[in-house]
XYZ file of C-alpha atoms in Angstrom:
370
model
C -27.500 -52.351 -81.279
C -27.952 -56.129 -81.674
C -29.246 -55.708 -85.211
C -26.313 -53.471 -86.114
C -23.923 -56.110 -84.757
C -25.694 -58.755 -86.877
C -25.401 -56.728 -90.079
C -21.741 -56.032 -89.324
C -21.204 -59.773 -88.941
C -22.879 -60.366 -92.309
C -20.653 -57.736 -93.886
C -17.568 -59.586 -92.645
C -17.806 -62.118 -95.478
C -15.327 -63.235 -98.156
C -17.284 -61.389 -100.884
C -16.068 -58.063 -99.506
C -12.576 -56.609 -99.398
C -10.481 -58.001 -96.562
C -9.988 -54.592 -94.908
C -13.736 -53.908 -94.842
C -14.497 -57.361 -93.481
C -11.912 -57.017 -90.695
C -13.207 -53.544 -89.807
C -16.758 -54.912 -89.619
C -15.706 -57.746 -87.292
C -13.767 -55.359 -85.043
C -16.684 -52.922 -84.915
C -19.157 -55.677 -84.014
C -16.894 -56.807 -81.159
C -16.405 -53.218 -79.935
C -20.169 -52.618 -79.897
C -20.766 -55.698 -77.785
C -17.970 -54.784 -75.343
C -19.190 -51.186 -75.050
C -22.712 -52.394 -74.297
C -21.438 -54.565 -71.446
C -19.272 -51.752 -70.089
C -22.230 -49.363 -70.113
C -24.419 -51.840 -68.250
C -21.741 -52.211 -65.558
C -20.977 -48.471 -65.172
C -21.610 -47.156 -61.656
C -19.828 -43.838 -61.081
C -20.184 -40.736 -63.268
C -16.626 -41.217 -64.516
C -17.354 -44.859 -65.417
C -20.480 -43.806 -67.265
C -18.602 -41.151 -69.262
C -15.940 -43.713 -70.147
C -18.541 -46.309 -71.158
C -20.591 -43.859 -73.207
C -17.435 -42.610 -74.917
C -16.622 -46.196 -75.893
C -20.222 -46.679 -77.017
C -20.175 -43.623 -79.287
C -16.788 -44.593 -80.720
C -17.976 -48.152 -81.307
C -21.111 -46.910 -83.045
C -19.033 -44.582 -85.223
C -16.624 -47.378 -86.132
C -19.547 -49.699 -86.819
C -21.305 -47.179 -89.037
C -18.062 -46.473 -90.904
C -17.558 -50.211 -91.434
C -21.137 -50.549 -92.651
C -20.755 -47.699 -95.124
C -17.484 -49.102 -96.427
C -18.825 -52.653 -96.555
C -22.011 -51.630 -98.329
C -19.960 -49.558 -100.728
C -17.876 -52.656 -101.497
C -21.077 -54.667 -101.911
C -22.538 -52.100 -104.322
C -19.341 -52.022 -106.384
C -19.160 -55.824 -106.470
C -22.798 -56.107 -107.508
C -22.278 -53.560 -110.287
C -19.222 -55.452 -111.558
C -21.072 -58.779 -111.595
C -24.170 -57.315 -113.218
C -22.142 -55.690 -115.985
C -20.195 -58.882 -116.578
C -23.375 -60.935 -116.782
C -24.932 -58.407 -119.156
C -21.875 -58.491 -121.424
C -22.066 -62.311 -121.508
C -25.800 -62.400 -122.151
C -25.394 -64.031 -125.569
C -22.916 -66.622 -124.316
C -25.143 -67.400 -121.338
C -28.184 -67.938 -123.587
C -26.179 -70.296 -125.797
C -24.837 -72.154 -122.774
C -28.324 -72.581 -121.335
C -29.539 -73.858 -124.717
C -26.799 -76.474 -124.911
C -27.356 -77.593 -121.332
C -31.099 -77.741 -121.952
C -30.646 -79.939 -125.029
C -28.434 -82.262 -122.997
C -30.877 -82.448 -120.170
C -33.164 -85.235 -121.517
C -32.474 -88.689 -122.856
C -31.205 -88.756 -126.436
C -33.509 -90.224 -129.054
C -32.230 -93.270 -131.038
C -31.782 -91.099 -134.145
C -29.521 -88.788 -132.173
C -27.166 -91.703 -131.574
C -26.608 -92.186 -135.341
C -23.616 -90.604 -137.024
C -22.946 -90.160 -140.762
C -19.562 -91.842 -140.363
C -21.026 -94.881 -138.654
C -20.189 -96.373 -135.258
C -16.637 -94.998 -135.245
C -17.854 -91.450 -135.885
C -20.504 -91.815 -133.196
C -17.854 -92.996 -130.750
C -15.596 -90.069 -131.600
C -18.494 -87.610 -131.210
C -19.328 -89.156 -127.862
C -15.748 -88.746 -126.711
C -15.763 -85.075 -127.766
C -19.061 -84.469 -125.950
C -17.717 -86.143 -122.838
C -14.649 -83.870 -122.899
C -16.755 -80.742 -123.430
C -19.419 -81.489 -120.824
C -17.216 -80.820 -117.734
C -16.365 -77.406 -119.175
C -20.026 -76.612 -119.752
C -20.840 -77.772 -116.250
C -18.099 -75.581 -114.795
C -19.434 -72.565 -116.722
C -22.940 -73.288 -115.469
C -21.721 -73.556 -111.884
C -19.846 -70.242 -112.174
C -22.937 -68.605 -113.639
C -25.058 -69.931 -110.787
C -22.512 -68.705 -108.224
C -22.436 -65.221 -109.793
C -26.230 -64.983 -109.830
C -26.437 -66.162 -106.221
C -23.810 -63.603 -105.189
C -25.674 -60.759 -106.902
C -28.881 -61.816 -105.144
C -27.118 -62.028 -101.757
C -25.457 -58.630 -102.204
C -28.746 -56.981 -103.127
C -30.492 -58.563 -100.149
C -27.674 -57.456 -97.827
C -27.865 -53.859 -99.020
C -31.654 -53.746 -98.680
C -31.639 -55.126 -95.129
C -28.679 -52.981 -94.059
C -30.191 -49.677 -95.189
C -32.800 -49.731 -92.415
C -30.252 -50.920 -89.877
C -27.913 -48.101 -90.843
C -30.658 -45.618 -90.015
C -31.234 -47.376 -86.677
C -27.504 -47.168 -85.989
C -27.560 -43.431 -86.649
C -30.419 -43.052 -84.181
C -28.499 -45.121 -81.660
C -25.317 -43.066 -81.900
C -27.302 -39.820 -81.648
C -28.906 -41.050 -78.439
C -25.519 -42.153 -77.098
C -24.071 -38.693 -77.843
C -26.936 -37.037 -75.968
C -26.420 -39.319 -72.975
C -22.675 -38.667 -73.110
C -23.197 -34.898 -73.009
C -25.374 -35.304 -69.917
C -22.890 -37.657 -68.263
C -20.065 -35.175 -68.830
C -22.180 -32.417 -67.275
C -22.841 -34.640 -64.253
C -19.163 -35.560 -63.778
C -17.596 -33.626 -60.906
C -14.682 -35.803 -59.806
C -11.971 -34.793 -62.292
C -8.789 -33.369 -60.718
C -8.048 -29.710 -61.448
C -4.591 -28.359 -62.077
C -5.515 -24.687 -62.031
C -8.419 -22.247 -62.003
C -8.925 -20.207 -65.157
C -8.966 -16.436 -64.764
C -11.761 -15.368 -67.120
C -10.591 -11.735 -67.267
C -7.013 -12.672 -68.155
C -8.322 -15.116 -70.759
C -10.442 -12.417 -72.409
C -7.483 -10.015 -72.442
C -5.223 -12.664 -73.972
C -7.754 -13.470 -76.708
C -8.291 -9.816 -77.588
C -4.577 -9.028 -77.662
C -3.454 -11.885 -79.920
C -4.014 -12.367 -83.619
C -2.432 -15.772 -84.099
C -2.644 -19.208 -82.544
C 1.071 -18.969 -81.825
C 0.629 -15.777 -79.810
C -2.291 -17.216 -77.879
C -0.503 -20.479 -77.088
C 2.583 -18.670 -75.824
C 0.471 -16.743 -73.304
C -1.553 -19.648 -71.922
C 0.361 -19.769 -68.652
C -0.846 -16.228 -67.875
C -4.511 -17.247 -67.548
C -3.952 -19.825 -64.810
C -4.410 -19.113 -61.113
C -3.515 -21.373 -58.178
C -1.678 -23.799 -60.449
C -0.383 -27.020 -58.898
C 1.928 -29.683 -60.285
C 0.234 -32.762 -61.666
C 2.052 -35.969 -62.470
C 0.932 -37.279 -65.853
C 2.268 -40.392 -67.613
C 5.531 -39.762 -69.525
C 5.124 -39.196 -73.268
C 8.604 -39.886 -74.613
C 7.996 -43.517 -75.551
C 4.595 -42.793 -77.121
C 5.773 -40.437 -79.823
C 4.429 -41.582 -83.176
C 2.029 -44.100 -81.640
C -0.897 -41.988 -80.413
C -4.276 -42.625 -82.011
C -5.838 -39.733 -83.864
C -8.469 -38.071 -81.651
C -11.289 -38.563 -84.172
C -12.322 -41.155 -86.739
C -11.795 -39.776 -90.223
C -9.419 -39.326 -93.135
C -6.442 -36.981 -93.435
C -7.500 -34.258 -95.842
C -4.391 -32.081 -95.675
C -0.996 -32.695 -94.154
C 1.232 -30.199 -92.399
C 2.395 -27.425 -94.708
C -0.052 -28.199 -97.521
C -2.044 -25.254 -98.832
C -5.826 -25.140 -98.682
C -8.242 -23.846 -101.338
C -7.426 -20.267 -100.305
C -3.704 -20.854 -100.700
C -3.078 -20.799 -96.937
C -0.581 -23.288 -95.514
C -0.821 -24.202 -91.837
C 1.608 -26.277 -89.747
C -1.117 -28.696 -88.644
C -3.157 -31.418 -90.323
C -6.829 -31.415 -91.300
C -9.006 -34.483 -90.675
C -12.256 -34.954 -92.609
C -14.930 -36.490 -90.365
C -18.575 -37.433 -90.449
C -21.030 -34.988 -88.852
C -21.170 -35.058 -85.032
C -18.066 -37.264 -84.796
C -16.636 -37.602 -81.293
C -13.215 -36.091 -80.531
C -11.360 -37.728 -77.633
C -8.147 -37.042 -75.731
C -5.372 -39.208 -77.248
C -3.602 -39.270 -73.886
C -4.053 -37.995 -70.350
C -3.652 -34.218 -70.409
C -4.507 -30.914 -68.782
C -7.067 -28.743 -70.564
C -5.194 -25.482 -71.077
C -8.024 -23.793 -72.959
C -11.480 -24.636 -74.231
C -13.651 -22.172 -76.128
C -13.858 -19.932 -79.213
C -10.598 -18.631 -80.641
C -9.869 -16.328 -83.596
C -11.170 -17.869 -86.844
C -10.686 -21.451 -85.662
C -14.164 -21.879 -84.185
C -14.316 -23.765 -80.896
C -10.866 -24.864 -79.803
C -9.535 -27.211 -77.139
C -5.853 -27.083 -76.213
C -4.455 -30.024 -74.251
C -1.141 -30.163 -72.411
C 0.012 -33.764 -71.869
C 3.378 -32.602 -70.528
C 5.186 -29.274 -70.030
C 6.077 -27.516 -73.306
C 3.864 -29.820 -75.374
C 0.450 -28.704 -76.629
C -2.175 -30.509 -78.717
C -4.540 -28.066 -80.417
C -7.915 -29.277 -81.724
C -9.828 -26.628 -83.681
C -13.152 -26.630 -85.518
C -15.302 -28.298 -82.867
C -19.012 -27.611 -82.556
C -19.323 -28.722 -78.910
C -16.578 -28.779 -76.274
C -16.650 -30.799 -73.064
C -13.489 -30.182 -71.072
C -13.042 -27.063 -68.928
C -9.759 -25.202 -68.571
C -7.757 -26.560 -65.653
C -9.270 -30.062 -65.680
C -7.004 -33.077 -66.043
C -8.609 -35.484 -68.508
C -7.933 -39.217 -68.541
C -6.798 -40.768 -71.793
C -9.753 -41.371 -74.091
C -11.929 -38.811 -72.338
C -14.342 -36.946 -74.637
C -13.127 -33.505 -75.708
C -16.017 -32.483 -77.935
C -18.175 -33.162 -80.981
C -17.824 -32.056 -84.568
C -20.537 -30.008 -86.236
C -23.075 -30.963 -88.859
C -26.676 -32.069 -88.707
C -27.789 -35.071 -86.699
C -29.340 -36.473 -89.866
C -26.055 -37.964 -91.082
C -26.591 -39.401 -94.545
C -27.783 -42.994 -94.002
C -27.150 -44.049 -97.593
C -23.731 -45.514 -98.402
C -22.036 -43.944 -101.403
C -20.123 -45.772 -104.083
C -18.238 -42.632 -105.045
C -15.440 -43.099 -102.558
C -14.504 -43.897 -98.971
C -14.521 -40.226 -97.986
C -18.119 -39.603 -99.058
C -20.219 -38.064 -96.294
C -17.258 -36.650 -94.348
C -18.377 -33.036 -94.407
C -16.676 -31.724 -91.221
C -13.008 -30.922 -90.658
C -10.896 -30.963 -87.512
C -7.638 -29.026 -87.485
C -4.880 -30.532 -85.338
C -1.719 -28.669 -84.447
C 1.073 -29.840 -82.159
C 3.415 -27.345 -80.523
C 6.628 -28.196 -78.702
C 8.265 -25.350 -76.821
C 6.261 -22.724 -78.753
C 7.317 -24.251 -82.090
C 4.824 -26.118 -84.301
C 5.834 -29.632 -85.347
C 4.240 -32.052 -87.770
C 1.412 -33.730 -85.807
C 2.117 -37.028 -87.558
C 5.386 -37.235 -85.646
C 3.134 -37.864 -82.626
C 0.075 -39.534 -84.152
C 0.066 -42.842 -85.952
C -1.891 -43.014 -89.190
C -1.911 -45.384 -92.155
C -4.510 -43.321 -94.037
C -4.534 -40.168 -96.061
């Protein structure tokens, strides 16, 4: 983790785009804070919270590294092409500077027009020399920057692989910590038979969601924080990029009322707010689904998970892990220069329902991407 923090600090340099540099600094700080929190965790709930922060910090750090290294690769390519295109000018510049490097011979001080011509030539040379010096300094700076960028990319490649190993270990530990956690409050007990009947009798997410209250036994009231003042400010439950917005058609021509987030493999999905788990498991053609209820008549649906953590009836604290995305553990360690979305091979579908009516999720979640 320390080496990853160091590389992130190196990435936060003026040679990179400001957004990438700021993301790298924030990720480095988050990694350090998560490490301290994990060391101080005592209870099972504290350990789940700390490991969740650790995984999220790793994911943010790896994303910042990929983006920063992508910026570095693009910058190096730009400089290299510019230097190649100026190869002739550079050779001429070096020749002039080389000829000026030693002491001039007496014959070189002579001028066909006599002393006045020599004086004029000297004045012209004096006026040109600062320009040549400035060009030489710029050339030296460009060459040094190319060398630094190449060195940074070479040293970061190994660290990126170490970071991937670190986040995989943190995910494994998180899964175990969730399994060991037994102190979450429960709002109701799920009736497995009623759940199976509901699943088999519905063909749409809308039909399933409208019948969720039927699968609960021994339900009690639970006071959760009010949501009215948080509309439009909730963080997305997973790190990624918006691939499709509400109502946009997919490759098959199907339009859904939710949004689709492209994520890296095994990305962690977390509860954006405290909520009751209304359902967690396979559903229709959505894969593994978790449905959260932060308040009556409001449902957050997360579909396309590979692993789910919460159990129906549990009341999850804000930020609690909900599940993991699919994909192999061997997430591509090599940064791509093709675009910021490279490597995001998994998709999470998010739907928000208010009073049995789907609404645009981005009316609840804040996002400046996509």
